[in-house]
Coordinates of C-alpha atoms and ligand atoms in Angstrom, one line a residue:
M1 CA 117.6 -33.5 3.6
S2 CA 118.1 -37.2 4.1
L3 CA 115.8 -40.1 3.8
P4 CA 114.5 -41.0 7.2
D5 CA 115.3 -44.5 8.5
K6 CA 111.7 -45.0 9.5
G7 CA 108.5 -43.8 7.8
R8 CA 106.8 -40.7 9.3
S9 CA 103.2 -40.0 10.0
T10 CA 101.1 -37.8 7.6
E11 CA 100.5 -35.2 10.4
D12 CA 104.2 -34.9 10.9
L13 CA 104.8 -34.4 7.2
L14 CA 102.1 -31.8 6.8
A15 CA 103.5 -29.9 9.8
E16 CA 106.8 -29.9 8.1
I17 CA 105.4 -28.7 4.8
T18 CA 103.7 -25.8 6.7
R19 CA 107.1 -24.9 8.2
L20 CA 108.8 -25.2 4.8
K21 CA 106.2 -22.8 3.3
R22 CA 106.7 -20.2 6.1
D23 CA 108.5 -17.8 3.9
D24 CA 106.5 -18.4 0.7
L25 CA 104.5 -15.7 -0.8
P26 CA 100.8 -16.2 -0.2
V27 CA 99.0 -17.8 -3.2
R28 CA 95.6 -16.3 -2.2
G29 CA 94.4 -12.9 -1.3
G30 CA 95.7 -10.7 -4.1
K31 CA 98.8 -9.3 -2.5
V32 CA 101.0 -11.2 -4.9
T33 CA 100.6 -9.6 -8.3
A34 CA 102.3 -12.2 -10.4
Y35 CA 102.7 -16.0 -10.6
V36 CA 99.3 -16.7 -8.9
Y37 CA 95.7 -16.4 -10.0
D38 CA 93.0 -16.1 -7.4
T39 CA 89.3 -16.1 -8.2
G40 CA 88.5 -15.0 -4.7
R41 CA 86.1 -18.0 -4.6
P42 CA 87.6 -20.7 -2.3
E43 CA 85.0 -23.2 -3.3
V44 CA 86.2 -23.2 -6.9
H45 CA 89.8 -23.9 -5.8
E46 CA 88.6 -26.6 -3.4
A47 CA 86.7 -28.3 -6.3
A48 CA 89.9 -28.1 -8.4
A49 CA 92.1 -29.5 -5.6
R50 CA 89.8 -32.4 -5.0
A51 CA 89.5 -33.3 -8.7
Y52 CA 93.3 -33.0 -9.0
F53 CA 93.8 -35.4 -6.2
E54 CA 91.2 -37.8 -7.7
M55 CA 93.2 -37.9 -10.9
L56 CA 96.7 -37.8 -9.3
E57 CA 97.8 -41.3 -9.9
V58 CA 96.3 -41.6 -13.4
N59 CA 99.1 -41.7 -16.0
T60 CA 98.4 -39.9 -19.2
L61 CA 101.2 -41.9 -20.9
D62 CA 98.7 -44.4 -22.3
P63 CA 95.3 -43.1 -23.3
T64 CA 94.0 -46.6 -24.1
A65 CA 94.7 -47.6 -20.5
F66 CA 93.0 -44.5 -19.0
P67 CA 90.2 -43.4 -21.2
S68 CA 89.1 -40.9 -18.6
V69 CA 92.1 -38.8 -19.8
V70 CA 90.8 -38.7 -23.4
E71 CA 87.3 -37.8 -22.4
M72 CA 88.4 -35.0 -20.0
E73 CA 91.0 -33.6 -22.4
K74 CA 88.5 -33.5 -25.2
Q75 CA 86.1 -31.6 -23.0
V76 CA 88.7 -29.1 -21.9
V77 CA 90.4 -28.6 -25.3
G78 CA 86.9 -28.5 -26.9
A79 CA 85.8 -25.6 -24.6
V80 CA 89.0 -23.7 -25.4
A81 CA 88.5 -24.2 -29.2
E82 CA 84.9 -23.1 -28.9
L83 CA 85.9 -19.8 -27.3
L84 CA 89.0 -19.2 -29.5
G85 CA 88.0 -19.8 -33.1
G86 CA 88.1 -23.6 -33.4
G87 CA 91.0 -25.9 -34.2
S88 CA 92.4 -29.2 -32.9
G89 CA 94.3 -29.0 -29.7
I90 CA 96.6 -30.6 -27.1
F91 CA 96.4 -30.2 -23.3
T92 CA 99.9 -29.4 -22.1
S93 CA 101.7 -28.6 -18.8
G94 CA 102.0 -24.9 -19.4
G95 CA 102.7 -22.0 -21.7
T96 CA 106.2 -23.0 -22.4
E97 CA 105.2 -26.5 -23.4
S98 CA 102.4 -25.2 -25.6
V99 CA 104.9 -22.8 -27.3
M100 CA 107.4 -25.6 -27.7
L101 CA 104.9 -27.8 -29.5
A102 CA 103.8 -25.0 -31.8
V103 CA 107.4 -24.4 -32.7
K104 CA 108.1 -28.1 -33.2
A105 CA 105.1 -28.4 -35.5
A106 CA 106.1 -25.4 -37.6
R107 CA 109.7 -26.6 -37.8
D108 CA 108.6 -30.1 -39.0
A109 CA 106.1 -28.7 -41.4
R110 CA 108.7 -27.3 -43.8
E111 CA 112.2 -28.2 -45.1
T112 CA 114.5 -25.2 -45.1
V113 CA 117.8 -24.6 -46.8
G114 CA 119.5 -23.1 -43.8
R115 CA 118.6 -23.4 -40.1
P116 CA 114.9 -22.8 -39.6
R117 CA 114.1 -19.3 -38.2
M118 CA 111.3 -17.5 -36.3
A119 CA 110.4 -13.8 -36.5
V120 CA 109.6 -12.9 -32.9
P121 CA 108.7 -9.5 -31.3
V122 CA 111.1 -8.5 -28.5
T123 CA 108.1 -8.4 -26.1
A124 CA 107.2 -12.1 -26.8
H125 CA 107.8 -14.5 -23.9
P126 CA 111.2 -16.2 -23.5
A127 CA 109.4 -19.5 -24.2
F128 CA 110.1 -18.8 -27.9
H129 CA 113.9 -18.4 -27.2
K130 CA 113.8 -21.6 -25.1
A131 CA 112.0 -23.5 -27.9
A132 CA 114.5 -22.2 -30.4
H133 CA 117.3 -23.3 -28.1
Y134 CA 115.9 -26.8 -27.6
L135 CA 114.7 -27.3 -31.2
G136 CA 117.6 -25.8 -33.1
L137 CA 116.0 -22.7 -34.6
V138 CA 117.2 -19.2 -34.9
V139 CA 115.2 -16.3 -33.4
D140 CA 115.0 -13.1 -35.4
A141 CA 114.0 -10.6 -32.7
V142 CA 111.9 -7.7 -34.0
P143 CA 111.7 -4.4 -32.2
V144 CA 108.3 -3.1 -31.0
D145 CA 106.8 0.4 -31.2
P146 CA 108.5 2.4 -28.4
V147 CA 105.3 4.2 -27.4
T148 CA 102.6 1.5 -27.7
F149 CA 104.9 -1.5 -27.1
R150 CA 103.0 -3.4 -29.9
A151 CA 104.9 -5.4 -32.5
S152 CA 105.4 -3.7 -35.7
P153 CA 103.9 -5.6 -38.8
T154 CA 106.5 -4.0 -41.1
G155 CA 109.2 -5.0 -38.7
I156 CA 107.9 -8.6 -38.8
E157 CA 107.6 -8.5 -42.6
A158 CA 111.2 -7.3 -42.9
A159 CA 112.4 -10.2 -40.7
I160 CA 110.9 -12.9 -42.8
T161 CA 113.5 -14.9 -44.8
E162 CA 113.2 -18.0 -47.0
D163 CA 114.1 -20.1 -43.9
T164 CA 111.4 -18.5 -41.7
V165 CA 109.1 -21.3 -40.5
L166 CA 107.0 -19.3 -38.0
V167 CA 105.9 -15.7 -37.2
V168 CA 104.8 -14.8 -33.7
A169 CA 102.3 -12.3 -32.2
S170 CA 101.2 -12.0 -28.6
A171 CA 97.7 -11.4 -27.3
P172 CA 98.7 -9.8 -25.1
S173 CA 102.5 -9.7 -24.5
Y174 CA 103.2 -10.1 -20.8
P175 CA 105.4 -7.1 -20.0
Q176 CA 102.9 -4.3 -20.8
G177 CA 99.7 -6.3 -21.4
V178 CA 99.2 -4.9 -24.9
I179 CA 97.9 -6.9 -27.9
D180 CA 100.0 -7.1 -31.0
P181 CA 98.3 -6.3 -34.3
V182 CA 97.4 -9.9 -34.9
A183 CA 95.3 -9.5 -38.1
E184 CA 98.0 -7.5 -39.9
I185 CA 100.8 -9.8 -38.8
A186 CA 98.9 -13.0 -39.6
G187 CA 98.0 -11.4 -43.0
I188 CA 101.6 -10.7 -43.8
A189 CA 102.6 -14.2 -42.7
A190 CA 99.9 -15.8 -44.9
A191 CA 100.9 -13.8 -47.9
R192 CA 104.5 -15.1 -47.5
G193 CA 103.3 -18.6 -46.9
V194 CA 104.5 -18.7 -43.3
P195 CA 102.5 -20.0 -40.3
C196 CA 101.6 -17.5 -37.6
H197 CA 101.4 -18.5 -33.9
V198 CA 99.4 -16.3 -31.5
D199 CA 100.7 -16.5 -28.0
A200 CA 97.5 -16.0 -26.0
C201 CA 99.0 -17.9 -23.0
V202 CA 98.1 -15.1 -20.6
G203 CA 95.2 -13.6 -22.6
G204 CA 93.4 -16.5 -24.2
W205 CA 91.1 -17.3 -21.3
L206 CA 90.8 -13.6 -20.3
L207 CA 90.3 -11.4 -23.4
P208 CA 87.0 -13.0 -24.6
W209 CA 85.4 -12.4 -21.2
L210 CA 86.7 -8.8 -21.1
R211 CA 85.2 -8.2 -24.5
E212 CA 81.9 -9.6 -23.3
A213 CA 82.2 -7.3 -20.3
G214 CA 82.5 -4.3 -22.6
A215 CA 86.3 -3.9 -23.2
D216 CA 87.5 -3.1 -26.7
V217 CA 89.4 -6.2 -27.7
P218 CA 90.5 -6.6 -31.3
P219 CA 90.2 -10.1 -33.0
F220 CA 93.2 -12.2 -32.0
D221 CA 92.2 -15.9 -32.2
L222 CA 92.1 -18.7 -34.7
S223 CA 89.2 -17.1 -36.6
V224 CA 91.6 -14.4 -37.8
P225 CA 92.8 -15.4 -41.4
G226 CA 96.5 -16.5 -41.3
V227 CA 96.6 -17.5 -37.6
T228 CA 97.7 -21.1 -37.7
S229 CA 98.2 -21.9 -34.0
L230 CA 97.4 -20.4 -30.6
S231 CA 98.4 -21.1 -27.0
C232 CA 96.1 -20.5 -24.1
D233 CA 97.1 -21.2 -20.5
L234 CA 94.4 -22.4 -18.1
H235 CA 96.7 -22.1 -15.1
K236 CA 96.6 -18.3 -15.6
F237 CA 93.2 -16.7 -16.2
G238 CA 91.5 -20.1 -16.4
Y239 CA 92.3 -20.1 -12.7
A240 CA 93.2 -23.8 -12.8
P241 CA 95.9 -25.3 -10.6
K242 CA 99.4 -25.1 -12.2
G243 CA 100.2 -27.5 -15.0
A244 CA 97.4 -26.6 -17.4
S245 CA 97.6 -25.1 -20.9
V246 CA 96.2 -25.8 -24.4
V247 CA 97.8 -25.4 -27.8
L248 CA 95.4 -25.2 -30.7
F249 CA 96.2 -25.8 -34.4
A250 CA 93.9 -24.6 -37.2
D251 CA 94.9 -27.6 -39.3
P252 CA 94.8 -31.1 -37.7
A253 CA 97.8 -32.0 -39.9
M254 CA 99.8 -29.4 -37.9
R255 CA 98.7 -31.0 -34.6
R256 CA 100.1 -34.3 -35.9
R257 CA 103.4 -32.5 -36.4
A258 CA 103.5 -31.7 -32.7
Y259 CA 103.0 -35.4 -31.8
F260 CA 105.8 -37.9 -31.3
A261 CA 105.8 -41.7 -31.6
S262 CA 108.5 -44.2 -31.2
A263 CA 108.5 -47.9 -31.8
S264 CA 112.3 -48.0 -32.0
W265 CA 113.0 -50.1 -29.0
P266 CA 111.9 -53.4 -27.6
G267 CA 109.6 -52.0 -24.9
Y268 CA 106.1 -50.6 -24.9
T269 CA 105.1 -48.4 -27.9
V270 CA 105.4 -44.7 -27.1
I271 CA 102.8 -42.2 -28.3
N272 CA 103.2 -38.7 -26.9
A273 CA 101.2 -35.6 -27.6
T274 CA 103.4 -33.6 -25.3
V275 CA 107.1 -33.2 -24.3
Q276 CA 106.6 -35.2 -21.2
S277 CA 105.8 -38.9 -21.4
S278 CA 104.6 -40.3 -18.1
K279 CA 102.7 -37.6 -16.3
S280 CA 100.0 -37.2 -13.8
A281 CA 96.4 -36.5 -15.0
G282 CA 96.0 -34.3 -11.8
P283 CA 96.4 -31.0 -13.7
L284 CA 93.9 -32.1 -16.3
G285 CA 91.4 -33.0 -13.6
G286 CA 92.1 -29.7 -11.9
A287 CA 91.5 -27.7 -15.1
W288 CA 88.4 -29.7 -16.0
A289 CA 86.9 -29.1 -12.5
T290 CA 87.7 -25.4 -12.5
F291 CA 85.9 -25.0 -15.9
Q292 CA 82.9 -27.0 -14.5
A293 CA 82.9 -25.1 -11.2
L294 CA 82.9 -21.6 -12.7
G295 CA 81.1 -22.1 -16.0
R296 CA 80.5 -19.3 -18.5
E297 CA 78.7 -17.2 -15.8
G298 CA 81.6 -17.5 -13.4
Y299 CA 84.2 -16.5 -16.0
L300 CA 82.2 -13.6 -17.2
E301 CA 81.7 -12.3 -13.7
L302 CA 85.5 -12.6 -13.1
G303 CA 86.1 -10.8 -16.4
R304 CA 83.9 -7.9 -15.2
T305 CA 85.5 -7.5 -11.8
T306 CA 89.0 -7.9 -13.2
L307 CA 88.3 -5.2 -15.8
A308 CA 86.9 -2.8 -13.2
A309 CA 90.0 -3.4 -11.0
A310 CA 92.4 -2.8 -13.8
R311 CA 90.8 0.4 -14.8
E312 CA 90.8 1.7 -11.2
L313 CA 94.4 0.7 -10.8
R314 CA 95.6 2.4 -14.0
E315 CA 93.7 5.6 -13.1
G316 CA 95.0 5.5 -9.6
I317 CA 98.7 4.9 -10.6
A318 CA 98.5 7.8 -13.1
K319 CA 97.7 10.1 -10.1
I320 CA 100.7 9.0 -8.0
P321 CA 103.5 11.6 -8.4
G322 CA 106.5 10.2 -10.2
L323 CA 104.8 7.2 -11.8
R324 CA 103.3 6.5 -15.2
V325 CA 101.5 3.6 -16.7
L326 CA 103.3 2.2 -19.7
G327 CA 101.2 1.9 -22.9
D328 CA 97.5 1.5 -23.2
P329 CA 96.9 -2.2 -22.4
E330 CA 93.6 -3.8 -23.6
S331 CA 94.1 -6.6 -21.0
T332 CA 94.3 -6.5 -17.2
L333 CA 98.0 -6.6 -17.1
V334 CA 99.4 -3.2 -15.9
A335 CA 103.0 -2.0 -16.1
F336 CA 104.2 1.2 -14.6
G337 CA 107.5 3.0 -14.5
S338 CA 109.1 6.2 -13.2
D339 CA 108.0 9.3 -15.1
G340 CA 111.7 10.1 -15.4
G341 CA 112.0 12.4 -12.4
G342 CA 112.8 15.6 -14.4
D343 CA 110.9 17.5 -11.6
G344 CA 112.6 15.6 -8.9
D345 CA 109.7 13.2 -8.5
G346 CA 111.4 10.2 -10.2
V347 CA 111.5 6.9 -8.2
D348 CA 113.7 3.8 -8.6
V349 CA 111.2 1.1 -9.3
F350 CA 113.4 -1.6 -7.9
V351 CA 113.5 0.2 -4.5
L352 CA 109.7 0.7 -4.8
S353 CA 109.3 -3.0 -5.2
D354 CA 111.4 -3.7 -2.1
E355 CA 109.4 -1.1 -0.1
A356 CA 106.1 -2.8 -1.2
R357 CA 107.5 -6.2 -0.2
K358 CA 108.3 -4.8 3.3
R359 CA 104.6 -3.8 3.5
G360 CA 103.5 -7.4 2.6
W361 CA 102.9 -6.9 -1.1
F362 CA 104.8 -8.5 -4.0
L363 CA 105.0 -6.2 -7.1
Q364 CA 107.0 -7.8 -9.9
P365 CA 110.1 -5.8 -11.1
Q366 CA 110.9 -5.9 -14.8
L367 CA 114.4 -5.0 -16.1
S368 CA 114.9 -2.5 -18.9
Y369 CA 115.2 -4.1 -22.3
A370 CA 115.3 -3.1 -26.0
G371 CA 114.6 0.6 -25.1
I372 CA 111.8 -0.2 -22.7
P373 CA 112.6 1.3 -19.2
A374 CA 112.6 -0.7 -16.0
N375 CA 109.2 -1.0 -14.6
I376 CA 106.8 -2.8 -12.3
H377 CA 104.3 -5.4 -13.5
I378 CA 101.0 -6.1 -12.0
T379 CA 98.7 -8.9 -13.2
V380 CA 95.2 -8.0 -12.1
T381 CA 93.1 -11.0 -11.3
G382 CA 89.6 -11.9 -10.1
V383 CA 90.4 -11.1 -6.5
T384 CA 92.2 -7.7 -7.1
L385 CA 89.0 -5.5 -7.0
R386 CA 88.4 -6.2 -3.4
G387 CA 91.9 -4.8 -2.5
V388 CA 92.6 -2.3 -5.2
E389 CA 92.4 0.7 -2.9
A390 CA 94.8 -0.9 -0.5
M391 CA 97.1 -1.8 -3.4
L392 CA 97.1 1.8 -4.6
E393 CA 97.8 3.0 -1.1
V394 CA 100.8 0.7 -0.9
I395 CA 102.1 1.7 -4.3
A396 CA 101.8 5.4 -3.3
E397 CA 103.6 4.8 0.1
A398 CA 106.3 2.6 -1.5
A399 CA 106.8 5.3 -4.2
E400 CA 107.2 8.0 -1.5
A401 CA 109.6 5.8 0.5
A402 CA 111.6 5.0 -2.7
R403 CA 111.8 8.7 -3.5
E404 CA 113.1 9.4 0.0
R405 CA 115.7 6.6 -0.2
G406 CA 116.8 7.5 -3.7
P407 CA 118.1 4.9 -6.2
A408 CA 119.7 1.7 -5.1
E409 CA 123.3 2.4 -4.1
L410 CA 125.8 0.2 -5.9
P411 CA 129.2 -0.3 -4.4
E412 CA 131.7 1.4 -6.7
G413 CA 132.9 -0.7 -9.5
L414 CA 130.4 -3.5 -8.8
V415 CA 128.8 -3.5 -12.3
E416 CA 132.2 -3.5 -14.0
L417 CA 133.3 -6.3 -11.7
V418 CA 130.3 -8.5 -12.5
A419 CA 130.5 -7.6 -16.2
G420 CA 134.1 -8.8 -16.3
L421 CA 133.8 -11.9 -14.0
D422 CA 135.2 -15.1 -15.5
L423 CA 132.3 -17.3 -14.4
D424 CA 134.0 -20.5 -15.5
A425 CA 136.8 -19.8 -13.1
L426 CA 134.4 -19.5 -10.1
D427 CA 132.7 -22.4 -8.4
D428 CA 129.3 -21.9 -6.8
A429 CA 130.7 -21.3 -3.3
A430 CA 133.0 -18.6 -4.5
F431 CA 130.2 -16.9 -6.4
G432 CA 128.0 -17.0 -3.2
E433 CA 130.9 -15.5 -1.2
L434 CA 131.5 -12.8 -3.8
A435 CA 127.8 -11.8 -3.7
A436 CA 127.9 -11.8 0.2
A437 CA 130.9 -9.5 0.1
V438 CA 128.9 -6.8 -1.7
G439 CA 126.0 -7.3 0.6
V440 CA 123.8 -9.6 -1.5
D441 CA 122.6 -12.6 0.5
L442 CA 121.9 -15.6 -1.8
G443 CA 121.0 -17.8 1.2
G444 CA 117.3 -17.2 0.6
S445 CA 115.3 -15.3 3.2
G446 CA 111.7 -14.3 3.4
Q447 CA 112.1 -10.7 2.5
P448 CA 115.0 -10.3 0.3
E449 CA 116.2 -6.8 -0.6
M450 CA 116.5 -7.1 -4.4
A451 CA 117.1 -3.5 -5.5
V452 CA 120.8 -3.9 -5.7
V453 CA 120.7 -7.2 -7.6
N454 CA 118.1 -5.8 -10.0
A455 CA 120.1 -2.6 -10.5
V456 CA 123.3 -4.6 -11.3
L457 CA 121.4 -6.9 -13.7
D458 CA 119.7 -3.9 -15.3
A459 CA 123.1 -2.4 -16.1
L460 CA 124.3 -5.5 -17.9
P461 CA 123.6 -6.7 -21.5
A462 CA 121.1 -9.6 -21.8
D463 CA 123.6 -12.4 -22.4
R464 CA 125.6 -11.4 -19.3
R465 CA 122.3 -11.2 -17.3
E466 CA 121.6 -14.8 -18.4
A467 CA 125.0 -16.1 -17.4
I468 CA 124.7 -14.5 -14.0
L469 CA 121.1 -15.8 -13.5
I470 CA 122.1 -19.4 -14.4
R471 CA 124.9 -19.1 -11.8
F472 CA 122.5 -17.7 -9.3
L473 CA 120.1 -20.6 -9.8
S474 CA 123.0 -23.0 -9.4
V475 CA 124.0 -21.3 -6.1
I476 CA 120.6 -21.4 -4.5
Y477 CA 120.3 -25.1 -5.3
S478 CA 123.8 -25.9 -3.9
Ligands
LIG501 C1 102.5 -14.5 -23.0 C2 103.1 -15.6 -22.2 N1 103.5 -16.7 -22.9 C3 104.1 -17.8 -22.4 C4 104.2 -17.8 -21.0 C5 104.9 -19.0 -20.4 O1 104.0 -19.7 -19.6 P1 104.5 -20.8 -18.5 O2 105.1 -20.1 -17.4 O3 103.1 -21.5 -18.1 O4 105.3 -21.8 -19.2 C6 103.8 -16.8 -20.2 C7 104.0 -16.8 -18.8 O5 103.8 -15.8 -18.1 C8 103.2 -15.6 -20.8 O6 102.8 -14.6 -20.2

């Protein structure tokens, strides 16, 4: 990429963007079962896109200069608080930023003797590890029940120390879509005088509609005694364009702990509710318009179809030889793994994922961790019901093909080689060449075969996986 000498026409640019996106996964249509959320109602996404564009150049940096931001944010955050048990909130750029602010508020609310700590179930999103990394906390990881995948309240209780500033529960946790026992965990936290954050990033704007549509959803929001903050992403089941989440605090004083102000320089005064300072109001406009375009009725209808699709999917997967659904999710997130293959029916889920990709579907592979086997994750959204039979057919076909192919074949000694690599002694080019030498193309193509990469990563401990992934990122951006 180089800066052109002369400016180019809009048509020319748009044509190039189309070309650049040629190998992207489709964001609409339901064949990509993670990352994207489709209502199946193009007019809603159109309204959001136009509102986003309308707010694009507005800078949320100074709310006194752009009062539209304050009004829109109050409406959006107010709607989230109304649905999720009240509180005062902040509109953020996503789940990670919402979590970051909740962790910052908890850290700043209490002096500790040692480094501040957080008790976090192993199924909680890495956003908590990232927040700990950025904000100087220690994570005390707590195992989950190996059958239900829900966090164990006694495990959380045992992890609380005098330096614990926050306890975490997920509603639901992403990997298996199950809701942690929020009331019990929050009760334990309250009894020990520790704040409790509910990560409802993926479920906050889904579970209430599922409940209204007849699903059995336990209480999980700010109305539960002991829950002190909650995150809810609007760019997930709110169906808003990316860059939209809300963090709510039960106590307005805690929200102030998330804020940042600086007058320690000779420039303009800085008041930030979020990590970012200057930022576009586009995502806020997009989220606001999505709420307005769908309304209660729209979300409830989406809740009904999503619930029906998830039920059909779970029942269908259970009938496919060699596969089993993990846990009993209350949400519409479904994970399935191999049934172990004792009868010869077992399938390698990483090969299954590649086989589905060849057939035009993206099914998200998840590595084994903390005793939870490798599996495939599907986020069922509003558009899934229309294609659930086709999805089940593809899963069955891909499972059959994976069974025939057998597990990903790793060149002998590859795992040991990767485990023992001195990454500091390798530059990005050498790493890329090494990967190519064992048949892994890091050049980026439309339909990568990932089974070997996933199998190697799966065989490594988490800290080694992380080092390799960072190098991988560096290589693809070289
Ligand atoms: C439960 C949960 N928390 C946090 C996040 C992080 O959200 P984001 O990717 O918007 O930062 C996710 C994303 O999938 C999630 O599922």
